[in-house]
């Protein structure tokens, strides 16, 4: 009898789960395979294009196709409705192109039947390339995506956030860093014959952990021959990788200095804003997609306490990785009855690589045990560290000039880790101003990096030359 009831109950579970409706999603995505950062400008490779396209197809089959496993409520299945999508990527040849390649998988060419329009005079016009669909990718240069990020070694300078730049630079003076630098010197020198075409003996150390790993990693994928490659045993490559992981994670996040994770804070605000727009617009805009750098994933992982779930979250994620926030409900959704906020939840998922090949797995956020959190809880937790308006941004970053000049006289709250931007809804003009300023900054830094690369020059951080502490960006400097 009991067994029968259990059987009955368990047979209900799939039915109950089938009732779940996805109202919208936010996807934050890394670029696909690219050329090495050591040779700017980096560009997306065919392999990278393939990866992001396959990821787009995966998300299409999950959320968009008429037969999708979790079709988003109200989404147009074949012909893209641009009002339903909000896609952002910085202007560069890696992230911007990755977004474009992903979108081709998400909304592929529709063929001649759907891709034909009829003019007033009765003439039929077919869209080029078998009904290829044009989808705009909005150019941004936010701290989260790291404008021009693929053209410089470390991107904190491009956040434009003074306290974050100082905090990241502080890493180079931490005991952790000094110890690691000393401990690994012999190891780095042992691989010099592999990398001496690009790095000098003086540059061959932990300070350049990421650039060295990037050169080796990219070369192993693309170069048919690598000098002294007998030195690249699996153990050595693994050590180069984990040293780079350590270096980059520490630049992106430090529990005692949350401002270092500014990229994760601004991203958190953007996620809440987009998902909230889906709810308030009753699913008129259901999909937010942003392409950004691994450093922003790290910052967000740290802030959302994911390293406590698994130490894996302190390792550099693979190319074409994505994290996804699903807005879900078990309430009935029709176009005349939309669920209330307390009937809506958020599920966080992560795929460590192309999502079609690496399972999109739910993880619990914020040190909680559930992988599905009520919307209101999710918002409260995100707002513990989200930074989404200009006054907060300026106060937390300690910036008082430029776009921040007008906000300093109003007695902004002192720098704190908590309750920053609970009042953020929709991008305000003020934030648009901050973003605009960042675009300018990024363009300047991008051009600077290019000139340095071409001329073989280097920016040297004054601090490391024994000068006064300066807030100069780390940017391409790390090769010094
Ligand atoms: C959906 O599945 C049905 C039945 O399996 C199939 O006939 C149809 O072509 C599929 N549609 C799409 C858009 O894949
Ligand atoms: C119909 O209109 C289009 C666009 O104005 C024009 O190119 C085409 O020649 C017209 N066709 C006929 C049959 O008038
Ligand atoms: C914030 O201050 C730093 C250091 O003065 C400056 O480099 C950066 O451009 C400022 N950011 C903005 C957005 O004004
Ligand atoms: C993290 O911040 C604390 C406090 O500022 C500092 O003592 C520590 O060295 C920092 N660690 C790293 C890796 O930057
Ligand atoms: C590491 O530091 C110790 C003590 O400060 C020093 O004796 C040693 O030579 C250093 N090792 C390297 C490789 O620099
Ligand atoms: C790199 O090191 C190898 C082995 O020590 C040496 O044969 C080669 O000439 C060096 N290449 C450059 C560019 O210095
Ligand atoms: C791999 O090839 C690129 C392009 O030819 C070259 O710049 C790079 O130095 C090579 N990598 C190594 C480790 O030699
Ligand atoms: C961490 O990574 C290892 C190795 O890839 C894997 O076996 C393990 O399941 C991962 N843990 C989590 C929590 O994802
Ligand atoms: C992703 O994979 C890389 C190895 O390719 C690993 O170092 C990292 O820890 C993984 N991250 C997660 C969250 O599983
Ligand atoms: C919907 O119900 C199923 C089955 O009880 C549950 O697993 C799932 O988490 C629920 N989803 C939401 C958004 O509450
Ligand atoms: C509501 O949905 C029905 C079918 O599901 C559709 O025919 C109708 O146009 C929709 N109304 C609005 C206002 O979207
Ligand atoms: C969602 O947007 C509405 C309307 O703009 C706003 O009133 C509300 O505060 C926003 N909620 C959150 C959590 O941002």
Coordinates of C-alpha atoms and ligand atoms in Angstrom, one line a residue:
X1 CA 0.0 0.0 0.0
X2 CA 2.7 2.4 1.1
X3 CA 4.9 1.2 -1.8
X4 CA 2.0 1.9 -4.1
X5 CA 1.6 5.4 -2.8
X6 CA 5.3 6.1 -3.2
X7 CA 5.1 4.8 -6.7
X8 CA 2.2 7.0 -7.4
X9 CA 4.0 10.0 -5.9
X10 CA 7.2 9.4 -7.7
X11 CA 5.3 9.1 -11.0
X12 CA 3.9 12.6 -10.2
X13 CA 7.3 14.2 -9.9
X14 CA 8.0 14.4 -13.6
X15 CA 4.6 15.8 -14.2
X16 CA 5.1 18.5 -11.5
X17 CA 8.5 19.4 -13.0
X18 CA 6.9 19.6 -16.4
X19 CA 4.8 22.4 -15.0
X20 CA 7.7 24.7 -14.4
X21 CA 7.8 27.6 -16.8
X22 CA 10.9 29.5 -17.7
X23 CA 10.0 33.2 -17.9
X24 CA 13.4 34.5 -18.9
X25 CA 17.1 34.0 -18.6
X26 CA 20.3 35.9 -18.2
X27 CA 23.4 34.3 -19.8
X28 CA 26.9 35.6 -19.1
X29 CA 29.3 34.0 -21.5
X30 CA 33.1 33.7 -22.1
X31 CA 34.5 33.9 -25.6
X32 CA 35.6 30.9 -27.6
X33 CA 39.1 29.8 -28.5
X34 CA 41.3 32.8 -29.4
X35 CA 44.8 33.7 -30.4
X36 CA 47.3 34.5 -27.5
X37 CA 46.9 37.6 -25.5
X38 CA 50.7 38.0 -25.9
X39 CA 50.2 39.2 -29.4
X40 CA 47.5 41.9 -29.5
X41 CA 45.0 42.2 -31.0
X42 CA 43.8 38.8 -30.1
X43 CA 41.2 37.3 -32.4
X44 CA 38.6 34.6 -32.3
X45 CA 39.7 31.5 -34.1
X46 CA 37.6 29.2 -36.3
X47 CA 37.6 26.7 -33.3
X48 CA 36.4 29.5 -31.1
X49 CA 33.7 30.4 -33.6
X50 CA 32.6 26.8 -33.6
X51 CA 32.5 26.7 -29.8
X52 CA 30.3 29.7 -29.3
X53 CA 28.0 28.7 -32.2
X54 CA 27.6 25.3 -30.6
X55 CA 26.8 26.9 -27.3
X56 CA 24.2 29.1 -29.1
X57 CA 22.6 26.0 -30.6
X58 CA 22.6 24.4 -27.1
X59 CA 20.7 27.3 -25.6
X60 CA 18.4 27.4 -28.6
X61 CA 17.4 23.7 -28.0
X62 CA 17.0 24.4 -24.3
X63 CA 15.0 27.7 -24.4
X64 CA 13.8 28.8 -27.9
X65 CA 13.1 26.0 -30.5
X66 CA 9.5 25.0 -30.8
X67 CA 10.5 21.7 -29.3
X68 CA 12.8 23.2 -26.6
X69 CA 13.2 21.3 -23.4
X70 CA 12.4 24.5 -21.3
X71 CA 10.9 26.8 -23.8
X72 CA 10.8 30.4 -22.6
X73 CA 7.3 31.7 -22.2
X74 CA 6.3 33.8 -25.1
X75 CA 9.6 33.5 -27.0
X76 CA 9.5 33.7 -30.8
X77 CA 10.8 30.2 -31.9
X78 CA 12.3 30.9 -35.3
X79 CA 12.1 34.4 -36.5
X80 CA 14.0 36.6 -34.0
X81 CA 12.1 39.4 -32.3
X82 CA 14.8 41.8 -31.4
X83 CA 12.7 43.3 -28.6
X84 CA 12.9 40.0 -26.8
X85 CA 16.7 40.0 -26.7
X86 CA 19.2 42.2 -25.0
X87 CA 22.7 41.3 -26.1
X88 CA 25.9 43.1 -25.0
X89 CA 29.6 42.7 -25.6
X90 CA 32.6 45.0 -25.7
X91 CA 33.9 46.2 -29.0
X92 CA 36.8 43.9 -29.8
X93 CA 37.5 41.1 -32.1
X94 CA 37.1 38.3 -29.6
X95 CA 34.1 39.1 -27.4
X96 CA 32.0 41.0 -29.9
X97 CA 32.6 38.3 -32.5
X98 CA 31.8 35.6 -30.0
X99 CA 28.5 37.2 -29.4
X100 CA 27.8 37.3 -33.1
X101 CA 28.7 33.6 -33.5
X102 CA 26.6 32.6 -30.5
X103 CA 23.6 34.4 -31.9
X104 CA 23.9 32.5 -35.2
X105 CA 23.4 29.3 -33.2
X106 CA 20.6 30.8 -31.1
X107 CA 18.6 32.1 -34.1
X108 CA 20.0 30.3 -37.3
X109 CA 19.0 31.2 -40.8
X110 CA 15.3 30.4 -41.4
X111 CA 15.5 29.4 -45.0
X112 CA 13.4 30.8 -47.9
X113 CA 9.9 30.2 -46.6
X114 CA 10.2 32.1 -43.4
X115 CA 12.9 34.3 -44.7
X116 CA 10.8 35.9 -47.5
X117 CA 8.8 39.1 -47.4
X118 CA 6.3 40.4 -49.9
X119 CA 6.4 44.0 -51.0
X120 CA 3.5 46.3 -51.8
X121 CA 3.8 45.5 -55.5
X122 CA 3.7 41.8 -54.9
X123 CA 7.4 41.1 -55.4
X124 CA 8.9 38.5 -53.0
X125 CA 12.2 39.3 -51.4
X126 CA 14.4 36.6 -49.9
X127 CA 16.8 37.5 -47.1
X128 CA 20.4 36.8 -48.1
X129 CA 22.4 33.8 -47.0
X130 CA 19.4 31.5 -46.7
X131 CA 17.4 33.7 -44.4
X132 CA 20.3 34.7 -42.2
X133 CA 19.0 36.8 -39.3
X134 CA 20.6 40.1 -38.3
X135 CA 20.7 40.6 -34.5
X136 CA 22.3 43.7 -33.0
X137 CA 25.0 43.3 -30.3
X138 CA 25.1 46.3 -28.2
X139 CA 28.6 47.7 -27.6
X140 CA 29.4 48.1 -24.0
X141 CA 32.5 48.7 -22.0
X142 CA 31.3 47.9 -18.5
X143 CA 33.5 46.7 -15.7
X144 CA 31.9 43.3 -16.0
X145 CA 32.8 42.6 -19.6
X146 CA 36.1 44.4 -19.5
X147 CA 36.2 46.4 -22.7
X148 CA 39.1 45.4 -25.0
X149 CA 39.7 42.8 -22.4
X150 CA 41.2 40.4 -24.8
X151 CA 43.9 42.8 -25.7
X152 CA 45.4 43.3 -22.3
X153 CA 46.7 41.0 -19.7
X154 CA 44.7 42.2 -16.8
X155 CA 41.6 44.3 -17.1
X156 CA 41.1 46.0 -13.8
X157 CA 42.4 49.3 -15.3
X158 CA 39.5 49.2 -17.6
X159 CA 37.0 49.1 -14.8
X160 CA 37.9 52.8 -14.3
X161 CA 37.2 52.2 -10.6
X162 CA 40.0 53.8 -8.6
X163 CA 39.7 51.7 -5.4
X164 CA 39.4 48.5 -7.5
X165 CA 42.6 49.3 -9.4
X166 CA 44.4 50.0 -6.2
X167 CA 43.1 46.9 -4.6
X168 CA 44.2 44.7 -7.5
X169 CA 47.6 46.3 -7.5
X170 CA 47.8 45.6 -3.7
X171 CA 47.9 41.9 -4.6
X172 CA 51.4 42.4 -5.9
X173 CA 52.5 43.5 -2.4
X174 CA 50.7 40.8 -0.5
X175 CA 52.5 38.1 1.3
X176 CA 50.7 35.4 -0.7
X177 CA 52.1 36.9 -3.9
X178 CA 55.6 37.4 -2.6
X179 CA 55.8 33.9 -1.3
X180 CA 54.5 32.4 -4.6
X181 CA 56.9 34.6 -6.6
X182 CA 59.9 33.3 -4.7
X183 CA 58.7 29.7 -4.5
X184 CA 58.1 29.3 -8.2
X185 CA 61.1 31.1 -9.7
X186 CA 63.1 27.9 -10.4
X187 CA 60.0 26.3 -11.9
X188 CA 59.5 29.2 -14.3
X189 CA 63.1 29.2 -15.3
X190 CA 62.9 25.5 -16.1
X191 CA 60.4 26.3 -18.9
X192 CA 62.3 29.3 -20.3
X193 CA 63.5 27.4 -23.4
X194 CA 59.8 26.9 -24.4
X195 CA 58.8 30.6 -24.1
X196 CA 62.1 32.5 -24.7
X197 CA 60.8 33.6 -28.1
X198 CA 58.4 35.9 -26.2
X199 CA 59.7 36.3 -22.6
X200 CA 63.1 37.3 -21.3
X201 CA 64.7 35.7 -18.3
X202 CA 63.7 38.7 -16.2
X203 CA 60.0 38.4 -17.3
X204 CA 59.9 34.6 -16.8
X205 CA 58.3 34.5 -13.3
X206 CA 55.0 34.3 -11.4
X207 CA 54.3 37.9 -12.1
X208 CA 53.5 36.9 -15.6
X209 CA 51.8 33.7 -14.6
X210 CA 48.8 34.3 -16.8
X211 CA 50.6 35.5 -19.9
X212 CA 53.0 32.6 -19.7
X213 CA 50.2 30.0 -19.3
X214 CA 48.3 31.7 -22.1
X215 CA 51.2 31.4 -24.5
X216 CA 51.7 27.8 -23.7
X217 CA 48.0 26.9 -23.7
X218 CA 47.3 28.6 -27.0
X219 CA 50.5 27.2 -28.6
X220 CA 49.6 23.7 -27.6
X221 CA 46.3 24.1 -29.4
X222 CA 47.5 25.8 -32.5
X223 CA 51.3 25.4 -33.1
X224 CA 52.5 22.4 -35.0
X225 CA 55.9 22.7 -33.3
X226 CA 56.9 24.2 -30.0
X227 CA 60.6 24.7 -29.1
X228 CA 61.8 22.4 -26.3
X229 CA 58.3 20.9 -26.0
X230 CA 59.7 17.9 -24.2
X231 CA 59.6 20.2 -21.2
X232 CA 55.8 20.5 -21.4
X233 CA 54.9 17.4 -19.4
X234 CA 51.3 17.1 -18.2
X235 CA 52.5 17.9 -14.7
X236 CA 54.3 21.1 -15.9
X237 CA 51.4 22.3 -17.9
X238 CA 49.1 21.6 -15.0
X239 CA 51.4 23.6 -12.7
X240 CA 51.5 26.5 -15.2
X241 CA 47.7 26.4 -15.2
X242 CA 47.1 26.3 -11.5
X243 CA 49.7 29.1 -10.9
X244 CA 47.8 31.2 -13.4
X245 CA 44.5 30.3 -11.7
X246 CA 45.9 31.5 -8.4
X247 CA 47.3 34.7 -9.8
X248 CA 44.1 35.7 -11.7
X249 CA 41.7 34.7 -8.9
X250 CA 43.6 36.8 -6.4
X251 CA 43.5 39.8 -8.8
X252 CA 39.8 39.4 -9.2
X253 CA 38.6 38.7 -5.7
X254 CA 39.7 39.2 -2.1
X255 CA 37.2 38.6 0.7
X256 CA 38.6 41.5 2.8
X257 CA 38.5 44.0 -0.1
X258 CA 35.2 43.5 -1.9
X259 CA 35.8 46.5 -4.2
X260 CA 38.4 44.4 -6.0
X261 CA 35.4 42.4 -7.4
X262 CA 33.8 45.6 -9.0
X263 CA 33.2 43.6 -12.2
X264 CA 31.1 41.1 -10.3
X265 CA 29.2 43.9 -8.5
X266 CA 28.2 45.7 -11.6
X267 CA 27.3 42.5 -13.4
X268 CA 25.1 41.5 -10.4
X269 CA 23.2 44.8 -10.8
X270 CA 22.8 44.2 -14.6
X271 CA 21.5 40.7 -14.0
X272 CA 18.9 41.9 -11.4
X273 CA 17.9 44.7 -13.7
X274 CA 17.4 42.5 -16.8
X275 CA 15.5 39.8 -14.9
X276 CA 13.3 42.4 -13.2
X277 CA 12.6 43.9 -16.6
X278 CA 11.4 40.5 -17.7
X279 CA 9.0 40.4 -14.7
X280 CA 7.8 43.9 -14.9
X281 CA 7.3 43.8 -18.6
X282 CA 5.4 40.5 -18.2
X283 CA 7.9 38.7 -20.5
X284 CA 8.2 41.4 -23.2
X285 CA 12.0 41.1 -22.9
X286 CA 13.0 37.6 -21.9
X287 CA 16.6 37.1 -22.7
X288 CA 19.7 39.0 -21.5
X289 CA 23.1 37.9 -22.9
X290 CA 26.4 39.4 -22.1
X291 CA 29.9 38.3 -23.3
X292 CA 32.7 39.0 -20.9
X293 CA 36.0 38.0 -19.5
X294 CA 37.0 35.2 -17.1
X295 CA 38.0 37.8 -14.5
X296 CA 34.4 38.9 -14.2
X297 CA 33.3 35.3 -13.6
X298 CA 35.9 35.1 -10.9
X299 CA 34.7 38.3 -9.3
X300 CA 31.1 37.2 -9.3
X301 CA 32.0 33.6 -8.1
X302 CA 33.8 35.1 -5.1
X303 CA 31.0 37.5 -4.2
X304 CA 28.4 34.8 -4.6
X305 CA 30.4 32.4 -2.4
X306 CA 30.7 29.7 -5.0
X307 CA 34.3 28.8 -4.0
X308 CA 32.7 27.5 -0.8
X309 CA 30.7 25.1 -2.9
X310 CA 33.7 23.9 -4.8
X311 CA 37.3 25.0 -5.1
X312 CA 36.8 24.5 -8.8
X313 CA 35.4 28.0 -8.9
X314 CA 38.8 29.4 -8.2
X315 CA 40.2 27.9 -11.5
X316 CA 40.1 29.9 -14.8
X317 CA 37.0 28.7 -16.6
X318 CA 37.4 27.1 -20.1
X319 CA 36.7 28.9 -23.4
X320 CA 33.0 29.4 -24.2
X321 CA 31.9 28.8 -20.6
X322 CA 28.6 30.3 -19.5
X323 CA 26.6 31.0 -16.4
X324 CA 22.9 31.2 -16.6
X325 CA 20.2 32.6 -14.4
X326 CA 16.8 31.1 -15.1
X327 CA 13.7 33.0 -14.0
X328 CA 11.3 30.1 -13.2
X329 CA 7.8 29.6 -11.8
X330 CA 5.5 26.7 -11.0
X331 CA 2.4 29.0 -11.2
X332 CA 0.3 28.9 -14.3
X333 CA 1.4 31.4 -16.9
X334 CA -0.8 32.7 -19.7
X335 CA -0.8 36.0 -21.4
X336 CA -3.6 37.1 -19.2
X337 CA -2.3 35.7 -15.8
X338 CA 1.3 36.5 -15.0
X339 CA 2.8 35.1 -11.7
X340 CA 3.4 37.5 -8.8
X341 CA 6.9 38.1 -7.5
X342 CA 6.6 35.6 -4.7
X343 CA 5.7 32.9 -7.1
X344 CA 8.9 33.4 -9.1
X345 CA 12.3 31.9 -8.4
X346 CA 15.8 31.9 -9.8
X347 CA 18.0 29.0 -10.7
X348 CA 21.8 29.4 -11.2
X349 CA 23.6 27.1 -13.6
X350 CA 27.1 26.9 -14.9
X351 CA 28.8 25.1 -17.8
X352 CA 32.6 24.9 -17.8
X353 CA 33.1 25.1 -21.6
X354 CA 30.9 24.8 -24.6
X355 CA 27.5 24.0 -23.1
X356 CA 26.7 21.3 -25.6
X357 CA 29.7 19.3 -24.3
X358 CA 29.9 20.3 -20.7
X359 CA 26.7 19.8 -18.7
X360 CA 24.9 23.0 -17.6
X361 CA 24.8 22.2 -13.9
X362 CA 22.9 24.0 -11.1
X363 CA 24.9 25.2 -8.1
X364 CA 23.7 26.9 -4.9
X365 CA 24.5 30.6 -4.6
X366 CA 25.2 32.8 -1.5
X367 CA 26.2 29.9 0.8
X368 CA 22.6 28.6 0.7
X369 CA 21.7 24.9 0.1
X370 CA 19.0 25.3 -2.5
X371 CA 19.7 25.7 -6.2
X372 CA 16.4 27.4 -6.8
X373 CA 15.9 30.6 -4.7
X374 CA 12.8 32.7 -4.4
X375 CA 13.1 35.9 -6.5
X376 CA 12.9 38.2 -3.4
X377 CA 15.7 36.2 -1.7
X378 CA 17.8 36.3 -4.8
X379 CA 17.4 40.1 -5.1
X380 CA 18.2 40.7 -1.4
X381 CA 21.4 38.5 -1.7
X382 CA 22.5 40.1 -5.0
X383 CA 21.9 43.6 -3.5
X384 CA 24.4 42.7 -0.8
X385 CA 27.1 43.4 -3.4
X386 CA 25.4 44.8 -6.5
X387 CA 26.5 48.2 -7.6
X388 CA 24.1 49.6 -10.2
X389 CA 23.9 53.3 -10.0
X390 CA 26.3 56.1 -10.4
X391 CA 26.3 57.5 -6.8
X392 CA 27.1 54.1 -5.3
X393 CA 29.7 53.4 -8.0
X394 CA 31.5 56.7 -7.4
X395 CA 31.3 56.3 -3.6
X396 CA 32.6 52.7 -3.6
X397 CA 35.2 53.4 -6.1
X398 CA 36.4 56.5 -4.4
X399 CA 36.2 58.4 -7.7
X400 CA 35.3 62.1 -7.5
X401 CA 36.3 63.5 -10.8
X402 CA 34.8 63.2 -14.3
X403 CA 31.3 61.7 -14.2
X404 CA 31.7 61.4 -10.5
X405 CA 32.2 65.1 -9.9
X406 CA 28.5 65.8 -9.5
X407 CA 27.9 63.0 -7.0
X408 CA 30.6 63.8 -4.4
X409 CA 29.1 66.9 -2.9
X410 CA 25.9 65.1 -2.0
X411 CA 27.5 63.3 1.0
X412 CA 27.6 59.8 -0.4
X413 CA 27.6 57.0 2.0
X414 CA 31.0 55.7 3.1
X415 CA 32.5 52.7 1.4
X416 CA 30.7 49.6 2.7
X417 CA 30.2 46.1 1.5
X418 CA 26.5 45.8 2.1
X419 CA 23.3 47.2 0.8
X420 CA 24.5 49.1 -2.1
X421 CA 22.0 49.4 -4.8
X422 CA 18.6 48.1 -3.7
X423 CA 16.9 51.0 -5.6
X424 CA 18.3 50.2 -9.0
X425 CA 15.7 49.7 -11.7
X426 CA 16.6 50.2 -15.3
X427 CA 19.8 51.8 -16.4
X428 CA 19.6 55.4 -15.2
X429 CA 21.1 58.3 -17.2
X430 CA 23.7 58.5 -14.5
X431 CA 24.9 54.9 -15.0
X432 CA 24.7 55.4 -18.7
X433 CA 27.1 58.3 -18.1
X434 CA 29.5 56.1 -16.2
X435 CA 29.4 53.5 -18.9
X436 CA 30.0 56.2 -21.5
X437 CA 33.1 57.4 -19.6
X438 CA 34.3 53.8 -19.4
X439 CA 34.0 53.5 -23.2
X440 CA 36.3 56.5 -23.6
X441 CA 38.7 55.1 -21.0
X442 CA 38.7 51.7 -22.6
X443 CA 39.4 53.2 -26.1
X444 CA 42.3 55.1 -24.7
X445 CA 43.7 52.1 -22.9
X446 CA 43.1 49.9 -25.9
X447 CA 45.0 52.2 -28.2
X448 CA 47.7 52.5 -25.6
X449 CA 48.1 48.7 -25.4
X450 CA 48.2 48.5 -29.2
X451 CA 50.9 51.1 -29.5
X452 CA 52.9 49.4 -26.8
X453 CA 52.6 46.1 -28.5
X454 CA 53.6 47.5 -31.9
X455 CA 56.5 49.5 -30.5
X456 CA 57.5 46.9 -28.1
X457 CA 57.2 49.4 -25.3
X458 CA 56.1 48.7 -21.8
X459 CA 54.2 50.6 -19.2
X460 CA 55.9 50.3 -15.9
X461 CA 54.0 50.5 -12.7
X462 CA 55.6 53.2 -10.6
X463 CA 54.9 51.4 -7.4
X464 CA 57.1 48.5 -8.4
X465 CA 59.9 50.8 -9.3
X466 CA 59.8 52.0 -5.8
X467 CA 58.0 55.2 -6.5
X468 CA 54.9 56.5 -4.8
X469 CA 51.8 54.4 -4.7
X470 CA 50.0 55.3 -7.9
X471 CA 46.6 54.1 -9.2
X472 CA 47.9 53.3 -12.6
X473 CA 46.2 50.4 -14.3
X474 CA 48.1 47.2 -14.3
X475 CA 47.0 46.6 -17.9
X476 CA 49.7 45.5 -20.3
X477 CA 52.3 46.1 -17.7
X478 CA 52.5 42.8 -16.3
X479 CA 55.2 41.9 -18.8
X480 CA 57.6 44.3 -17.2
Ligands
LIG1 C1 9.3 19.0 -33.0 O1 9.1 17.6 -32.8 C2 8.1 17.0 -33.7 C3 7.9 15.6 -33.3 O2 9.0 15.0 -32.8 C4 8.7 17.1 -35.1 O3 7.8 16.6 -36.1 C5 9.0 18.6 -35.4 O4 9.6 18.7 -36.7 C6 9.9 19.2 -34.4 N1 9.9 20.6 -34.6 C7 11.0 21.3 -34.5 C8 10.9 22.8 -34.7 O5 12.1 20.8 -34.3
LIG2 C1 8.6 46.1 -56.9 O1 9.2 47.1 -56.0 C2 10.6 46.8 -55.8 C3 11.1 47.8 -54.7 O2 10.7 49.1 -55.0 C4 11.3 47.0 -57.2 O3 12.7 46.8 -57.0 C5 10.7 46.0 -58.2 O4 11.3 46.3 -59.4 C6 9.2 46.2 -58.2 N1 8.7 45.1 -59.1 C7 7.8 45.4 -60.0 C8 7.3 44.2 -60.8 O5 7.4 46.5 -60.2
LIG3 C1 38.3 57.0 -11.4 O1 39.6 57.5 -10.9 C2 40.7 56.9 -11.5 C3 41.9 57.4 -10.8 O2 41.9 58.8 -10.7 C4 40.7 57.4 -13.0 O3 41.8 56.8 -13.6 C5 39.5 56.9 -13.7 O4 39.4 57.3 -15.0 C6 38.2 57.4 -12.9 N1 37.1 56.7 -13.5 C7 36.0 57.4 -14.0 C8 34.9 56.6 -14.6 O5 36.0 58.6 -14.0
LIG4 C1 43.5 40.3 0.8 O1 43.3 41.5 1.6 C2 43.9 41.4 2.9 C3 43.4 42.7 3.6 O2 43.7 43.8 2.8 C4 45.4 41.3 2.7 O3 46.0 41.2 4.0 C5 45.7 40.1 1.9 O4 47.1 40.1 1.7 C6 45.0 40.2 0.6 N1 45.3 39.0 -0.2 C7 45.6 39.0 -1.5 C8 45.8 37.7 -2.1 O5 45.6 40.1 -2.1
LIG5 C1 63.4 33.0 -1.4 O1 63.5 33.7 -0.2 C2 64.5 33.2 0.6 C3 64.5 33.9 2.0 O2 64.1 35.2 1.8 C4 65.9 33.4 0.0 O3 66.9 32.9 0.8 C5 65.8 32.6 -1.3 O4 67.0 32.8 -2.1 C6 64.7 33.0 -2.2 N1 64.6 32.1 -3.3 C7 64.5 32.6 -4.6 C8 64.3 31.6 -5.6 O5 64.5 33.8 -4.8
LIG6 C1 65.8 29.7 -26.3 O1 66.5 28.8 -25.6 C2 67.0 27.7 -26.4 C3 67.6 26.7 -25.4 O2 68.3 27.3 -24.4 C4 68.1 28.3 -27.3 O3 68.6 27.3 -28.1 C5 67.4 29.3 -28.2 O4 68.4 30.0 -29.0 C6 66.7 30.4 -27.4 N1 65.9 31.3 -28.2 C7 65.9 32.6 -28.1 C8 65.1 33.3 -29.1 O5 66.6 33.1 -27.3
LIG7 C1 53.3 29.6 -31.6 O1 53.1 30.3 -32.9 C2 53.0 31.7 -32.8 C3 52.7 32.2 -34.2 O2 53.5 31.6 -35.1 C4 54.3 32.3 -32.3 O3 54.2 33.7 -32.2 C5 54.5 31.7 -30.9 O4 55.7 32.2 -30.3 C6 54.5 30.2 -30.9 N1 54.6 29.6 -29.6 C7 55.7 29.2 -29.0 C8 55.6 28.7 -27.6 O5 56.8 29.2 -29.6
LIG8 C1 35.3 19.9 -9.7 O1 36.1 19.4 -10.8 C2 36.4 18.0 -10.7 C3 37.4 17.7 -11.8 O2 37.0 18.3 -13.1 C4 35.1 17.3 -10.9 O3 35.3 15.9 -10.8 C5 34.1 17.7 -9.8 O4 32.9 17.1 -9.9 C6 34.0 19.2 -9.8 N1 33.2 19.6 -8.6 C7 32.1 20.3 -8.7 C8 31.4 20.6 -7.5 O5 31.7 20.8 -9.8
LIG9 C1 36.8 24.6 -15.2 O1 37.8 23.8 -15.8 C2 39.1 24.2 -15.5 C3 40.0 23.3 -16.2 O2 39.9 23.3 -17.5 C4 39.3 24.1 -14.0 O3 40.6 24.6 -13.6 C5 38.2 25.0 -13.3 O4 38.4 24.8 -11.9 C6 36.9 24.6 -13.7 N1 35.9 25.4 -13.1 C7 34.7 25.0 -12.6 C8 33.8 25.9 -11.9 O5 34.4 23.8 -12.6
LIG10 C1 8.5 23.3 -9.4 O1 8.2 22.1 -8.8 C2 9.1 21.1 -8.9 C3 8.6 19.8 -8.3 O2 8.1 20.0 -7.0 C4 10.4 21.5 -8.2 O3 11.4 20.6 -8.3 C5 10.9 22.8 -8.7 O4 12.0 23.3 -8.0 C6 9.7 23.9 -8.7 N1 10.2 25.1 -9.3 C7 10.0 26.3 -8.7 C8 10.4 27.4 -9.5 O5 9.5 26.4 -7.6
LIG11 C1 -2.7 35.3 -25.9 O1 -2.4 33.9 -26.3 C2 -3.2 33.5 -27.4 C3 -2.9 32.0 -27.6 O2 -2.1 31.4 -26.7 C4 -3.0 34.3 -28.6 O3 -3.9 33.9 -29.6 C5 -3.3 35.8 -28.2 O4 -3.0 36.6 -29.3 C6 -2.5 36.2 -27.1 N1 -2.9 37.6 -26.7 C7 -1.9 38.5 -26.5 C8 -2.5 39.8 -26.0 O5 -0.7 38.3 -26.6
LIG12 C1 11.9 46.3 -10.7 O1 11.4 47.4 -11.6 C2 10.4 48.1 -11.0 C3 9.9 49.1 -12.0 O2 10.9 49.8 -12.6 C4 10.9 48.8 -9.7 O3 9.9 49.6 -9.1 C5 11.5 47.8 -8.8 O4 12.1 48.4 -7.7 C6 12.5 46.9 -9.5 N1 12.8 45.8 -8.6 C7 14.1 45.4 -8.4 C8 14.3 44.3 -7.5 O5 15.0 46.0 -9.0

